[in-house]
JSON list of C-alpha atoms and ligand atoms in Angstrom, two decimals:
[
{"chain": "S", "resi": 1, "resn": "MET", "atom": "CA", "xyz": [91.23, 97.67, 129.67]},
{"chain": "S", "resi": 2, "resn": "ASP", "atom": "CA", "xyz": [88.88, 97.06, 127.16]},
{"chain": "S", "resi": 3, "resn": "CYS", "atom": "CA", "xyz": [91.76, 96.23, 124.45]},
{"chain": "S", "resi": 4, "resn": "ILE", "atom": "CA", "xyz": [91.07, 93.79, 121.79]},
{"chain": "S", "resi": 5, "resn": "PHE", "atom": "CA", "xyz": [95.23, 93.43, 121.00]},
{"chain": "S", "resi": 6, "resn": "CYS", "atom": "CA", "xyz": [95.64, 92.69, 124.44]},
{"chain": "S", "resi": 7, "resn": "LYS", "atom": "CA", "xyz": [93.01, 90.12, 124.27]},
{"chain": "S", "resi": 8, "resn": "ILE", "atom": "CA", "xyz": [94.48, 88.42, 121.56]},
{"chain": "S", "resi": 9, "resn": "ALA", "atom": "CA", "xyz": [97.73, 88.52, 123.31]},
{"chain": "S", "resi": 10, "resn": "ALA", "atom": "CA", "xyz": [96.55, 87.10, 126.59]},
{"chain": "S", "resi": 11, "resn": "GLY", "atom": "CA", "xyz": [94.60, 84.30, 124.21]},
{"chain": "S", "resi": 12, "resn": "GLU", "atom": "CA", "xyz": [90.92, 85.36, 125.52]},
{"chain": "S", "resi": 13, "resn": "ILE", "atom": "CA", "xyz": [89.93, 86.05, 122.07]},
{"chain": "S", "resi": 14, "resn": "PRO", "atom": "CA", "xyz": [91.10, 83.34, 119.50]},
{"chain": "S", "resi": 15, "resn": "SER", "atom": "CA", "xyz": [93.47, 84.32, 116.74]},
{"chain": "S", "resi": 16, "resn": "ASN", "atom": "CA", "xyz": [95.69, 82.34, 114.23]},
{"chain": "S", "resi": 17, "resn": "LYS", "atom": "CA", "xyz": [98.71, 82.79, 115.51]},
{"chain": "S", "resi": 18, "resn": "VAL", "atom": "CA", "xyz": [102.36, 82.20, 113.67]},
{"chain": "S", "resi": 19, "resn": "TYR", "atom": "CA", "xyz": [104.59, 83.30, 116.20]},
{"chain": "S", "resi": 20, "resn": "GLU", "atom": "CA", "xyz": [104.59, 84.03, 119.70]},
{"chain": "S", "resi": 21, "resn": "ASP", "atom": "CA", "xyz": [106.94, 84.59, 122.68]},
{"chain": "S", "resi": 22, "resn": "ASP", "atom": "CA", "xyz": [107.11, 86.34, 125.86]},
{"chain": "S", "resi": 23, "resn": "GLN", "atom": "CA", "xyz": [107.32, 89.52, 124.45]},
{"chain": "S", "resi": 24, "resn": "ILE", "atom": "CA", "xyz": [105.35, 89.69, 121.38]},
{"chain": "S", "resi": 25, "resn": "VAL", "atom": "CA", "xyz": [102.49, 87.84, 119.13]},
{"chain": "S", "resi": 26, "resn": "ALA", "atom": "CA", "xyz": [102.29, 87.23, 115.55]},
{"chain": "S", "resi": 27, "resn": "PHE", "atom": "CA", "xyz": [98.68, 86.46, 113.87]},
{"chain": "S", "resi": 28, "resn": "TYR", "atom": "CA", "xyz": [97.01, 86.78, 110.90]},
{"chain": "S", "resi": 29, "resn": "ASP", "atom": "CA", "xyz": [95.17, 89.65, 110.07]},
{"chain": "S", "resi": 30, "resn": "LEU", "atom": "CA", "xyz": [91.24, 89.17, 110.19]},
{"chain": "S", "resi": 31, "resn": "ASP", "atom": "CA", "xyz": [90.70, 91.21, 106.79]},
{"chain": "S", "resi": 32, "resn": "PRO", "atom": "CA", "xyz": [93.56, 90.85, 104.81]},
{"chain": "S", "resi": 33, "resn": "GLN", "atom": "CA", "xyz": [95.08, 92.89, 102.56]},
{"chain": "S", "resi": 34, "resn": "ALA", "atom": "CA", "xyz": [97.50, 90.60, 100.57]},
{"chain": "S", "resi": 35, "resn": "PRO", "atom": "CA", "xyz": [97.95, 87.45, 100.07]},
{"chain": "S", "resi": 36, "resn": "VAL", "atom": "CA", "xyz": [99.91, 87.34, 103.48]},
{"chain": "S", "resi": 37, "resn": "HIS", "atom": "CA", "xyz": [98.91, 90.02, 105.95]},
{"chain": "S", "resi": 38, "resn": "VAL", "atom": "CA", "xyz": [99.98, 89.00, 109.33]},
{"chain": "S", "resi": 39, "resn": "LEU", "atom": "CA", "xyz": [100.08, 91.26, 112.18]},
{"chain": "S", "resi": 40, "resn": "LEU", "atom": "CA", "xyz": [102.51, 91.47, 114.66]},
{"chain": "S", "resi": 41, "resn": "ILE", "atom": "CA", "xyz": [102.27, 93.25, 118.16]},
{"chain": "S", "resi": 42, "resn": "PRO", "atom": "CA", "xyz": [103.95, 93.63, 121.47]},
{"chain": "S", "resi": 43, "resn": "LYS", "atom": "CA", "xyz": [102.21, 91.51, 124.95]},
{"chain": "S", "resi": 44, "resn": "GLU", "atom": "CA", "xyz": [102.28, 94.91, 126.57]},
{"chain": "S", "resi": 45, "resn": "HIS", "atom": "CA", "xyz": [99.96, 97.59, 126.03]},
{"chain": "S", "resi": 46, "resn": "ILE", "atom": "CA", "xyz": [101.60, 100.45, 124.23]},
{"chain": "S", "resi": 47, "resn": "ALA", "atom": "CA", "xyz": [98.44, 102.49, 122.34]},
{"chain": "S", "resi": 48, "resn": "SER", "atom": "CA", "xyz": [100.82, 103.74, 119.47]},
{"chain": "S", "resi": 49, "resn": "ALA", "atom": "CA", "xyz": [103.96, 104.52, 118.09]},
{"chain": "S", "resi": 50, "resn": "ASN", "atom": "CA", "xyz": [103.90, 107.92, 119.87]},
{"chain": "S", "resi": 51, "resn": "GLU", "atom": "CA", "xyz": [103.72, 106.61, 122.74]},
{"chain": "S", "resi": 52, "resn": "LEU", "atom": "CA", "xyz": [107.36, 104.23, 122.46]},
{"chain": "S", "resi": 53, "resn": "ASN", "atom": "CA", "xyz": [109.87, 105.70, 124.83]},
{"chain": "S", "resi": 54, "resn": "ASP", "atom": "CA", "xyz": [113.44, 104.92, 126.01]},
{"chain": "S", "resi": 55, "resn": "ARG", "atom": "CA", "xyz": [112.05, 101.63, 128.36]},
{"chain": "S", "resi": 56, "resn": "ASN", "atom": "CA", "xyz": [109.75, 100.35, 125.93]},
{"chain": "S", "resi": 57, "resn": "SER", "atom": "CA", "xyz": [110.98, 100.62, 122.43]},
{"chain": "S", "resi": 58, "resn": "GLU", "atom": "CA", "xyz": [113.07, 97.72, 122.61]},
{"chain": "S", "resi": 59, "resn": "VAL", "atom": "CA", "xyz": [110.11, 95.50, 121.03]},
{"chain": "S", "resi": 60, "resn": "VAL", "atom": "CA", "xyz": [110.37, 97.30, 117.92]},
{"chain": "S", "resi": 61, "resn": "GLY", "atom": "CA", "xyz": [113.63, 95.68, 116.74]},
{"chain": "S", "resi": 62, "resn": "HIS", "atom": "CA", "xyz": [112.58, 92.38, 118.71]},
{"chain": "S", "resi": 63, "resn": "ILE", "atom": "CA", "xyz": [109.32, 92.93, 116.02]},
{"chain": "S", "resi": 64, "resn": "TYR", "atom": "CA", "xyz": [111.11, 93.60, 112.81]},
{"chain": "S", "resi": 65, "resn": "LEU", "atom": "CA", "xyz": [113.51, 90.90, 113.08]},
{"chain": "S", "resi": 66, "resn": "THR", "atom": "CA", "xyz": [110.46, 88.58, 113.90]},
{"chain": "S", "resi": 67, "resn": "ALA", "atom": "CA", "xyz": [108.79, 89.99, 110.84]},
{"chain": "S", "resi": 68, "resn": "ALA", "atom": "CA", "xyz": [111.85, 89.25, 108.74]},
{"chain": "S", "resi": 69, "resn": "ARG", "atom": "CA", "xyz": [111.85, 85.67, 110.09]},
{"chain": "S", "resi": 70, "resn": "ILE", "atom": "CA", "xyz": [108.13, 85.12, 108.91]},
{"chain": "S", "resi": 71, "resn": "ALA", "atom": "CA", "xyz": [108.47, 86.45, 105.85]},
{"chain": "S", "resi": 72, "resn": "LYS", "atom": "CA", "xyz": [111.47, 84.25, 105.09]},
{"chain": "S", "resi": 73, "resn": "GLU", "atom": "CA", "xyz": [109.40, 81.08, 106.40]},
{"chain": "S", "resi": 74, "resn": "LEU", "atom": "CA", "xyz": [106.42, 82.33, 104.39]},
{"chain": "S", "resi": 75, "resn": "HIS", "atom": "CA", "xyz": [108.59, 82.37, 101.47]},
{"chain": "S", "resi": 76, "resn": "LEU", "atom": "CA", "xyz": [107.91, 86.24, 100.52]},
{"chain": "S", "resi": 77, "resn": "ASP", "atom": "CA", "xyz": [111.94, 85.71, 98.74]},
{"chain": "S", "resi": 78, "resn": "ASN", "atom": "CA", "xyz": [110.20, 88.57, 96.09]},
{"chain": "S", "resi": 79, "resn": "GLY", "atom": "CA", "xyz": [109.85, 90.93, 99.06]},
{"chain": "S", "resi": 80, "resn": "TYR", "atom": "CA", "xyz": [107.32, 92.50, 101.56]},
{"chain": "S", "resi": 81, "resn": "ARG", "atom": "CA", "xyz": [106.18, 95.60, 103.23]},
{"chain": "S", "resi": 82, "resn": "ILE", "atom": "CA", "xyz": [105.66, 96.28, 106.88]},
{"chain": "S", "resi": 83, "resn": "VAL", "atom": "CA", "xyz": [103.26, 99.25, 107.88]},
{"chain": "S", "resi": 84, "resn": "ASN", "atom": "CA", "xyz": [102.71, 101.03, 111.10]},
{"chain": "S", "resi": 85, "resn": "ASN", "atom": "CA", "xyz": [99.35, 102.94, 111.21]},
{"chain": "S", "resi": 86, "resn": "CYS", "atom": "CA", "xyz": [99.46, 105.94, 113.59]},
{"chain": "S", "resi": 87, "resn": "GLY", "atom": "CA", "xyz": [96.72, 108.06, 114.73]},
{"chain": "S", "resi": 88, "resn": "VAL", "atom": "CA", "xyz": [94.05, 109.38, 112.67]},
{"chain": "S", "resi": 89, "resn": "ASP", "atom": "CA", "xyz": [95.80, 110.41, 109.50]},
{"chain": "S", "resi": 90, "resn": "GLY", "atom": "CA", "xyz": [98.01, 107.24, 109.40]},
{"chain": "S", "resi": 91, "resn": "GLY", "atom": "CA", "xyz": [95.12, 104.98, 109.57]},
{"chain": "S", "resi": 92, "resn": "GLN", "atom": "CA", "xyz": [95.15, 103.43, 112.67]},
{"chain": "S", "resi": 93, "resn": "THR", "atom": "CA", "xyz": [91.75, 101.41, 114.10]},
{"chain": "S", "resi": 94, "resn": "VAL", "atom": "CA", "xyz": [93.07, 99.77, 116.49]},
{"chain": "S", "resi": 95, "resn": "GLY", "atom": "CA", "xyz": [94.82, 101.38, 119.45]},
{"chain": "S", "resi": 96, "resn": "HIS", "atom": "CA", "xyz": [97.67, 98.87, 120.42]},
{"chain": "S", "resi": 97, "resn": "LEU", "atom": "CA", "xyz": [100.96, 99.04, 118.58]},
{"chain": "S", "resi": 98, "resn": "HIS", "atom": "CA", "xyz": [101.22, 96.82, 115.66]},
{"chain": "S", "resi": 99, "resn": "PHE", "atom": "CA", "xyz": [102.70, 96.13, 112.45]},
{"chain": "S", "resi": 100, "resn": "HIS", "atom": "CA", "xyz": [101.62, 94.73, 109.42]},
{"chain": "S", "resi": 101, "resn": "LEU", "atom": "CA", "xyz": [103.69, 92.35, 107.23]},
{"chain": "S", "resi": 102, "resn": "LEU", "atom": "CA", "xyz": [102.12, 92.20, 103.53]},
{"chain": "S", "resi": 103, "resn": "GLY", "atom": "CA", "xyz": [103.35, 90.08, 101.08]},
{"chain": "S", "resi": 104, "resn": "GLY", "atom": "CA", "xyz": [102.83, 88.14, 98.15]},
{"chain": "S", "resi": 105, "resn": "ARG", "atom": "CA", "xyz": [101.97, 90.32, 95.73]},
{"chain": "S", "resi": 106, "resn": "SER", "atom": "CA", "xyz": [103.50, 93.63, 94.41]},
{"chain": "S", "resi": 107, "resn": "MET", "atom": "CA", "xyz": [102.91, 96.66, 96.22]},
{"chain": "S", "resi": 108, "resn": "LYS", "atom": "CA", "xyz": [102.22, 100.30, 95.31]},
{"chain": "S", "resi": 109, "resn": "TRP", "atom": "CA", "xyz": [103.95, 103.37, 96.42]},
{"chain": "S", "resi": 110, "resn": "PRO", "atom": "CA", "xyz": [102.27, 105.68, 97.55]},
{"chain": "S", "resi": 111, "resn": "PRO", "atom": "CA", "xyz": [100.15, 104.13, 99.54]},
{"chain": "S", "resi": 112, "resn": "GLY", "atom": "CA", "xyz": [97.08, 105.32, 99.54]},
{"chain": "B", "resi": 1, "resn": "5GP", "atom": "P1", "xyz": [94.99, 99.42, 111.80]},
{"chain": "B", "resi": 1, "resn": "5GP", "atom": "O1", "xyz": [94.17, 99.95, 110.50]},
{"chain": "B", "resi": 1, "resn": "5GP", "atom": "O2", "xyz": [94.71, 99.83, 113.40]},
{"chain": "B", "resi": 1, "resn": "5GP", "atom": "O3", "xyz": [96.49, 99.65, 111.36]},
{"chain": "B", "resi": 1, "resn": "5GP", "atom": "O4", "xyz": [94.75, 97.84, 111.81]},
{"chain": "B", "resi": 1, "resn": "5GP", "atom": "C1", "xyz": [93.96, 97.03, 112.51]},
{"chain": "B", "resi": 1, "resn": "5GP", "atom": "C2", "xyz": [94.08, 95.64, 111.54]},
{"chain": "B", "resi": 1, "resn": "5GP", "atom": "O5", "xyz": [93.50, 95.03, 113.03]},
{"chain": "B", "resi": 1, "resn": "5GP", "atom": "C3", "xyz": [93.06, 95.68, 110.11]},
{"chain": "B", "resi": 1, "resn": "5GP", "atom": "O6", "xyz": [94.02, 95.26, 109.23]},
{"chain": "B", "resi": 1, "resn": "5GP", "atom": "C4", "xyz": [92.57, 94.52, 111.01]},
{"chain": "B", "resi": 1, "resn": "5GP", "atom": "O7", "xyz": [91.55, 93.78, 109.45]},
{"chain": "B", "resi": 1, "resn": "5GP", "atom": "C5", "xyz": [92.67, 94.00, 111.79]},
{"chain": "B", "resi": 1, "resn": "5GP", "atom": "N1", "xyz": [91.89, 93.45, 113.13]},
{"chain": "B", "resi": 1, "resn": "5GP", "atom": "C6", "xyz": [91.39, 93.99, 113.74]},
{"chain": "B", "resi": 1, "resn": "5GP", "atom": "N2", "xyz": [90.49, 93.24, 114.94]},
{"chain": "B", "resi": 1, "resn": "5GP", "atom": "C7", "xyz": [91.01, 91.96, 114.93]},
{"chain": "B", "resi": 1, "resn": "5GP", "atom": "C8", "xyz": [90.73, 90.89, 115.08]},
{"chain": "B", "resi": 1, "resn": "5GP", "atom": "O8", "xyz": [89.69, 90.64, 116.33]},
{"chain": "B", "resi": 1, "resn": "5GP", "atom": "N3", "xyz": [91.32, 89.65, 114.91]},
{"chain": "B", "resi": 1, "resn": "5GP", "atom": "C9", "xyz": [92.59, 89.98, 113.60]},
{"chain": "B", "resi": 1, "resn": "5GP", "atom": "N4", "xyz": [93.30, 88.72, 113.69]},
{"chain": "B", "resi": 1, "resn": "5GP", "atom": "N5", "xyz": [92.48, 91.21, 113.31]},
{"chain": "B", "resi": 1, "resn": "5GP", "atom": "C10", "xyz": [91.66, 92.06, 113.70]},
{"chain": "B", "resi": 2, "resn": "ZN", "atom": "ZN1", "xyz": [96.17, 96.69, 124.41]}
]
């Protein structure tokens, strides 16, 4: 399968990794939208949040816990935002489930 995030998870495409374990990888976004912009992905290929099910969804909790831990390590003491873009209207451009951890500036609401 030609999936850029599967390749990053496998180490076939280089990335600036912040964290890795047997289930997930966190790495810096190539085109940061905030002073801190980290992507967290499951190593398993899940195309989007729409493809989550009873068998594969446990990893999402692990991703959220890890994101909170990374936010603490990166001193995002004022808060941060976690974003999942799903599908065309959600603005998803890479078809492998990922969560954006954004911080280091004040976020706007509602998002554009
Ligand atoms: P989406 O728009 O699908 O929610 O987010 C995809 C994100 O992946 C974008 O923020 C984009 O900058 C990032 N991205 C795309 N290709 C690469 C890559 O090869 N390496 C890294 N580190 N980030 C990437
Ligand atoms: Zn993939």
